[in-house]
JSON list of C-alpha atoms in Angstrom, two decimals:
[
{"chain": "A", "resi": 4, "resn": "MET", "atom": "CA", "xyz": [-13.48, 10.18, -26.73]},
{"chain": "A", "resi": 5, "resn": "PRO", "atom": "CA", "xyz": [-16.56, 8.11, -25.84]},
{"chain": "A", "resi": 6, "resn": "ARG", "atom": "CA", "xyz": [-16.14, 5.62, -23.03]},
{"chain": "A", "resi": 7, "resn": "GLU", "atom": "CA", "xyz": [-16.35, 1.92, -23.89]},
{"chain": "A", "resi": 8, "resn": "ALA", "atom": "CA", "xyz": [-17.45, 0.19, -20.70]},
{"chain": "A", "resi": 9, "resn": "TRP", "atom": "CA", "xyz": [-19.19, -3.17, -20.69]},
{"chain": "A", "resi": 10, "resn": "VAL", "atom": "CA", "xyz": [-20.80, -5.48, -18.14]},
{"chain": "A", "resi": 11, "resn": "TYR", "atom": "CA", "xyz": [-20.34, -9.26, -18.35]},
{"chain": "A", "resi": 12, "resn": "LEU", "atom": "CA", "xyz": [-23.19, -11.22, -16.78]},
{"chain": "A", "resi": 13, "resn": "LYS", "atom": "CA", "xyz": [-24.16, -14.85, -17.37]},
{"chain": "A", "resi": 14, "resn": "GLY", "atom": "CA", "xyz": [-22.20, -15.13, -20.61]},
{"chain": "A", "resi": 15, "resn": "ILE", "atom": "CA", "xyz": [-23.48, -11.86, -22.08]},
{"chain": "A", "resi": 16, "resn": "TYR", "atom": "CA", "xyz": [-21.73, -8.51, -22.58]},
{"chain": "A", "resi": 17, "resn": "THR", "atom": "CA", "xyz": [-23.87, -5.38, -22.39]},
{"chain": "A", "resi": 18, "resn": "ARG", "atom": "CA", "xyz": [-22.98, -1.73, -22.12]},
{"chain": "A", "resi": 19, "resn": "TYR", "atom": "CA", "xyz": [-22.40, -0.04, -18.79]},
{"chain": "A", "resi": 20, "resn": "PRO", "atom": "CA", "xyz": [-24.40, 1.02, -16.88]},
{"chain": "A", "resi": 21, "resn": "PHE", "atom": "CA", "xyz": [-26.29, -2.24, -16.49]},
{"chain": "A", "resi": 22, "resn": "GLN", "atom": "CA", "xyz": [-29.44, -0.50, -15.23]},
{"chain": "A", "resi": 23, "resn": "ALA", "atom": "CA", "xyz": [-29.89, 1.25, -18.60]},
{"chain": "A", "resi": 24, "resn": "ASN", "atom": "CA", "xyz": [-28.71, -1.61, -20.82]},
{"chain": "A", "resi": 25, "resn": "LEU", "atom": "CA", "xyz": [-30.74, -4.76, -20.19]},
{"chain": "A", "resi": 26, "resn": "TYR", "atom": "CA", "xyz": [-31.03, -5.65, -23.88]},
{"chain": "A", "resi": 27, "resn": "GLY", "atom": "CA", "xyz": [-29.57, -9.05, -24.71]},
{"chain": "A", "resi": 28, "resn": "HIS", "atom": "CA", "xyz": [-30.10, -10.60, -21.29]},
{"chain": "A", "resi": 29, "resn": "SER", "atom": "CA", "xyz": [-32.51, -13.47, -20.78]},
{"chain": "A", "resi": 30, "resn": "VAL", "atom": "CA", "xyz": [-36.22, -12.70, -20.64]},
{"chain": "A", "resi": 31, "resn": "LYS", "atom": "CA", "xyz": [-36.13, -13.80, -16.98]},
{"chain": "A", "resi": 32, "resn": "VAL", "atom": "CA", "xyz": [-33.39, -11.30, -16.04]},
{"chain": "A", "resi": 33, "resn": "VAL", "atom": "CA", "xyz": [-34.99, -8.43, -17.99]},
{"chain": "A", "resi": 34, "resn": "LYS", "atom": "CA", "xyz": [-38.41, -9.17, -16.49]},
{"chain": "A", "resi": 35, "resn": "GLU", "atom": "CA", "xyz": [-37.01, -9.30, -12.92]},
{"chain": "A", "resi": 36, "resn": "CYS", "atom": "CA", "xyz": [-35.17, -6.02, -13.46]},
{"chain": "A", "resi": 37, "resn": "LEU", "atom": "CA", "xyz": [-38.10, -4.15, -15.04]},
{"chain": "A", "resi": 38, "resn": "THR", "atom": "CA", "xyz": [-40.65, -5.52, -12.56]},
{"chain": "A", "resi": 39, "resn": "GLY", "atom": "CA", "xyz": [-38.41, -4.62, -9.61]},
{"chain": "A", "resi": 40, "resn": "LEU", "atom": "CA", "xyz": [-37.78, -1.13, -10.95]},
{"chain": "A", "resi": 41, "resn": "MET", "atom": "CA", "xyz": [-41.48, -0.47, -11.49]},
{"chain": "A", "resi": 42, "resn": "LYS", "atom": "CA", "xyz": [-42.36, -1.79, -8.03]},
{"chain": "A", "resi": 43, "resn": "ALA", "atom": "CA", "xyz": [-39.71, 0.48, -6.49]},
{"chain": "A", "resi": 44, "resn": "LYS", "atom": "CA", "xyz": [-41.01, 3.50, -8.41]},
{"chain": "A", "resi": 45, "resn": "PHE", "atom": "CA", "xyz": [-44.60, 2.67, -7.40]},
{"chain": "A", "resi": 46, "resn": "GLU", "atom": "CA", "xyz": [-43.68, 2.15, -3.74]},
{"chain": "A", "resi": 47, "resn": "TYR", "atom": "CA", "xyz": [-41.09, 4.92, -3.23]},
{"chain": "A", "resi": 48, "resn": "GLY", "atom": "CA", "xyz": [-41.83, 7.40, -6.03]},
{"chain": "A", "resi": 49, "resn": "ASP", "atom": "CA", "xyz": [-39.68, 8.68, -8.87]},
{"chain": "A", "resi": 50, "resn": "LYS", "atom": "CA", "xyz": [-37.22, 10.45, -6.56]},
{"chain": "A", "resi": 51, "resn": "PRO", "atom": "CA", "xyz": [-37.13, 8.64, -3.22]},
{"chain": "A", "resi": 52, "resn": "ASN", "atom": "CA", "xyz": [-35.16, 10.06, -0.31]},
{"chain": "A", "resi": 53, "resn": "ASN", "atom": "CA", "xyz": [-34.42, 9.33, 3.34]},
{"chain": "A", "resi": 54, "resn": "PHE", "atom": "CA", "xyz": [-32.08, 6.43, 2.64]},
{"chain": "A", "resi": 55, "resn": "LYS", "atom": "CA", "xyz": [-30.56, 4.57, 5.57]},
{"chain": "A", "resi": 56, "resn": "ASN", "atom": "CA", "xyz": [-27.41, 3.68, 3.61]},
{"chain": "A", "resi": 57, "resn": "PHE", "atom": "CA", "xyz": [-26.14, 2.85, 0.11]},
{"chain": "A", "resi": 58, "resn": "GLU", "atom": "CA", "xyz": [-27.78, -0.59, 0.05]},
{"chain": "A", "resi": 59, "resn": "ASP", "atom": "CA", "xyz": [-31.14, 0.95, 0.97]},
{"chain": "A", "resi": 60, "resn": "PHE", "atom": "CA", "xyz": [-30.63, 3.48, -1.86]},
{"chain": "A", "resi": 61, "resn": "ILE", "atom": "CA", "xyz": [-30.01, 0.67, -4.38]},
{"chain": "A", "resi": 62, "resn": "TYR", "atom": "CA", "xyz": [-33.20, -1.20, -3.49]},
{"chain": "A", "resi": 63, "resn": "LYS", "atom": "CA", "xyz": [-35.42, 1.90, -3.31]},
{"chain": "A", "resi": 64, "resn": "VAL", "atom": "CA", "xyz": [-34.13, 3.46, -6.54]},
{"chain": "A", "resi": 65, "resn": "PHE", "atom": "CA", "xyz": [-33.47, 0.41, -8.75]},
{"chain": "A", "resi": 66, "resn": "GLY", "atom": "CA", "xyz": [-35.63, -2.36, -7.24]},
{"chain": "A", "resi": 67, "resn": "ASN", "atom": "CA", "xyz": [-34.87, -5.98, -6.40]},
{"chain": "A", "resi": 68, "resn": "GLY", "atom": "CA", "xyz": [-33.97, -7.24, -9.89]},
{"chain": "A", "resi": 69, "resn": "ILE", "atom": "CA", "xyz": [-31.30, -4.67, -10.77]},
{"chain": "A", "resi": 70, "resn": "ALA", "atom": "CA", "xyz": [-30.05, -4.88, -7.18]},
{"chain": "A", "resi": 71, "resn": "LYS", "atom": "CA", "xyz": [-29.76, -8.69, -7.33]},
{"chain": "A", "resi": 72, "resn": "HIS", "atom": "CA", "xyz": [-28.27, -9.04, -10.80]},
{"chain": "A", "resi": 73, "resn": "PHE", "atom": "CA", "xyz": [-25.84, -6.12, -10.78]},
{"chain": "A", "resi": 74, "resn": "MET", "atom": "CA", "xyz": [-25.85, -3.30, -8.24]},
{"chain": "A", "resi": 75, "resn": "ILE", "atom": "CA", "xyz": [-25.30, -5.35, -5.07]},
{"chain": "A", "resi": 76, "resn": "PRO", "atom": "CA", "xyz": [-22.61, -7.75, -6.39]},
{"chain": "A", "resi": 77, "resn": "PHE", "atom": "CA", "xyz": [-20.82, -5.03, -8.40]},
{"chain": "A", "resi": 78, "resn": "ASN", "atom": "CA", "xyz": [-20.70, -2.53, -5.55]},
{"chain": "A", "resi": 79, "resn": "ASN", "atom": "CA", "xyz": [-19.77, -5.13, -2.92]},
{"chain": "A", "resi": 80, "resn": "LYS", "atom": "CA", "xyz": [-16.80, -6.07, -5.09]},
{"chain": "A", "resi": 81, "resn": "GLN", "atom": "CA", "xyz": [-15.88, -2.51, -6.04]},
{"chain": "A", "resi": 82, "resn": "TRP", "atom": "CA", "xyz": [-15.96, -0.98, -2.56]},
{"chain": "A", "resi": 83, "resn": "ALA", "atom": "CA", "xyz": [-15.06, -4.01, -0.39]},
{"chain": "A", "resi": 84, "resn": "VAL", "atom": "CA", "xyz": [-17.12, -2.44, 2.40]},
{"chain": "A", "resi": 85, "resn": "PRO", "atom": "CA", "xyz": [-20.57, -3.61, 3.47]},
{"chain": "A", "resi": 86, "resn": "LEU", "atom": "CA", "xyz": [-23.04, -1.45, 1.55]},
{"chain": "A", "resi": 87, "resn": "LYS", "atom": "CA", "xyz": [-25.13, -1.05, 4.71]},
{"chain": "A", "resi": 88, "resn": "GLU", "atom": "CA", "xyz": [-22.15, 0.79, 6.23]},
{"chain": "A", "resi": 89, "resn": "MET", "atom": "CA", "xyz": [-21.81, 3.26, 3.34]},
{"chain": "A", "resi": 90, "resn": "THR", "atom": "CA", "xyz": [-23.47, 6.66, 3.43]},
{"chain": "A", "resi": 91, "resn": "LEU", "atom": "CA", "xyz": [-24.41, 8.50, 0.24]},
{"chain": "A", "resi": 92, "resn": "ASP", "atom": "CA", "xyz": [-22.09, 11.48, 0.84]},
{"chain": "A", "resi": 93, "resn": "TRP", "atom": "CA", "xyz": [-19.54, 10.19, -1.68]},
{"chain": "A", "resi": 94, "resn": "MET", "atom": "CA", "xyz": [-21.99, 9.39, -4.43]},
{"chain": "A", "resi": 95, "resn": "GLY", "atom": "CA", "xyz": [-22.58, 12.64, -6.29]},
{"chain": "A", "resi": 96, "resn": "GLU", "atom": "CA", "xyz": [-22.87, 11.76, -10.00]},
{"chain": "A", "resi": 97, "resn": "PHE", "atom": "CA", "xyz": [-20.92, 8.50, -9.76]},
{"chain": "A", "resi": 98, "resn": "VAL", "atom": "CA", "xyz": [-24.01, 6.25, -9.88]},
{"chain": "A", "resi": 99, "resn": "PRO", "atom": "CA", "xyz": [-25.87, 6.69, -13.19]},
{"chain": "A", "resi": 100, "resn": "LEU", "atom": "CA", "xyz": [-29.60, 7.27, -12.64]},
{"chain": "A", "resi": 101, "resn": "PRO", "atom": "CA", "xyz": [-31.37, 6.60, -15.93]},
{"chain": "A", "resi": 102, "resn": "SER", "atom": "CA", "xyz": [-35.01, 7.56, -16.28]},
{"chain": "A", "resi": 103, "resn": "LEU", "atom": "CA", "xyz": [-37.67, 4.87, -16.56]},
{"chain": "A", "resi": 104, "resn": "GLY", "atom": "CA", "xyz": [-37.85, 5.64, -20.30]},
{"chain": "A", "resi": 105, "resn": "GLU", "atom": "CA", "xyz": [-34.10, 5.14, -20.70]},
{"chain": "A", "resi": 106, "resn": "VAL", "atom": "CA", "xyz": [-34.29, 1.81, -18.85]},
{"chain": "A", "resi": 107, "resn": "LEU", "atom": "CA", "xyz": [-37.19, 0.66, -21.04]},
{"chain": "A", "resi": 108, "resn": "ASP", "atom": "CA", "xyz": [-35.37, 1.75, -24.23]},
{"chain": "A", "resi": 109, "resn": "GLY", "atom": "CA", "xyz": [-32.23, -0.05, -23.07]},
{"chain": "A", "resi": 110, "resn": "SER", "atom": "CA", "xyz": [-34.21, -3.24, -22.54]},
{"chain": "A", "resi": 111, "resn": "LEU", "atom": "CA", "xyz": [-35.58, -3.20, -26.10]},
{"chain": "A", "resi": 112, "resn": "LYS", "atom": "CA", "xyz": [-32.46, -2.32, -28.09]},
{"chain": "A", "resi": 113, "resn": "MET", "atom": "CA", "xyz": [-28.71, -1.91, -27.76]},
{"chain": "A", "resi": 114, "resn": "SER", "atom": "CA", "xyz": [-27.88, 1.52, -26.43]},
{"chain": "A", "resi": 115, "resn": "PRO", "atom": "CA", "xyz": [-25.64, 3.53, -28.78]},
{"chain": "A", "resi": 116, "resn": "SER", "atom": "CA", "xyz": [-23.62, 5.16, -26.01]},
{"chain": "A", "resi": 117, "resn": "CYS", "atom": "CA", "xyz": [-22.65, 5.18, -22.36]},
{"chain": "A", "resi": 118, "resn": "MET", "atom": "CA", "xyz": [-24.10, 7.49, -19.74]},
{"chain": "A", "resi": 119, "resn": "GLY", "atom": "CA", "xyz": [-22.84, 8.81, -16.47]},
{"chain": "A", "resi": 120, "resn": "ILE", "atom": "CA", "xyz": [-20.12, 11.10, -15.21]},
{"chain": "A", "resi": 121, "resn": "ASN", "atom": "CA", "xyz": [-17.37, 9.58, -17.40]},
{"chain": "A", "resi": 122, "resn": "ALA", "atom": "CA", "xyz": [-19.36, 8.88, -20.57]},
{"chain": "A", "resi": 123, "resn": "ASN", "atom": "CA", "xyz": [-16.90, 11.03, -22.54]},
{"chain": "A", "resi": 124, "resn": "PHE", "atom": "CA", "xyz": [-13.39, 12.08, -21.62]},
{"chain": "A", "resi": 125, "resn": "ILE", "atom": "CA", "xyz": [-10.20, 13.53, -23.07]},
{"chain": "A", "resi": 126, "resn": "TYR", "atom": "CA", "xyz": [-7.20, 11.26, -23.48]},
{"chain": "A", "resi": 127, "resn": "PRO", "atom": "CA", "xyz": [-3.83, 12.52, -24.78]},
{"chain": "A", "resi": 128, "resn": "LYS", "atom": "CA", "xyz": [-2.46, 11.08, -28.04]},
{"chain": "A", "resi": 129, "resn": "LYS", "atom": "CA", "xyz": [1.06, 11.02, -26.56]},
{"chain": "A", "resi": 130, "resn": "GLY", "atom": "CA", "xyz": [2.49, 10.68, -23.07]}
]
């Protein structure tokens, strides 16, 4: 069964993950997210490494806009641990990493499906 996960931000629901589903947000939010992502890719490359901690990972991979509008507040709330104190050992496939093309597509139109480790799963009819 396909996962139905949504993000609520500033009065707008969009599909999860936020970083691949910017469509529907204000021009200001979308512009900040896309500009930040492109700056991060220009500065750190398509596959940066040598992260100090999880917060450093967020900024270097997603940029300031996605970090500000979603990744930092969401992960601070979810983990209840300062992100600067978190290593990346736990991460594996739990943080969806859309390509630049997927982010751009998701800023221009509603994405038809979720992505990530739990995009589809099996759920019993009974029990």
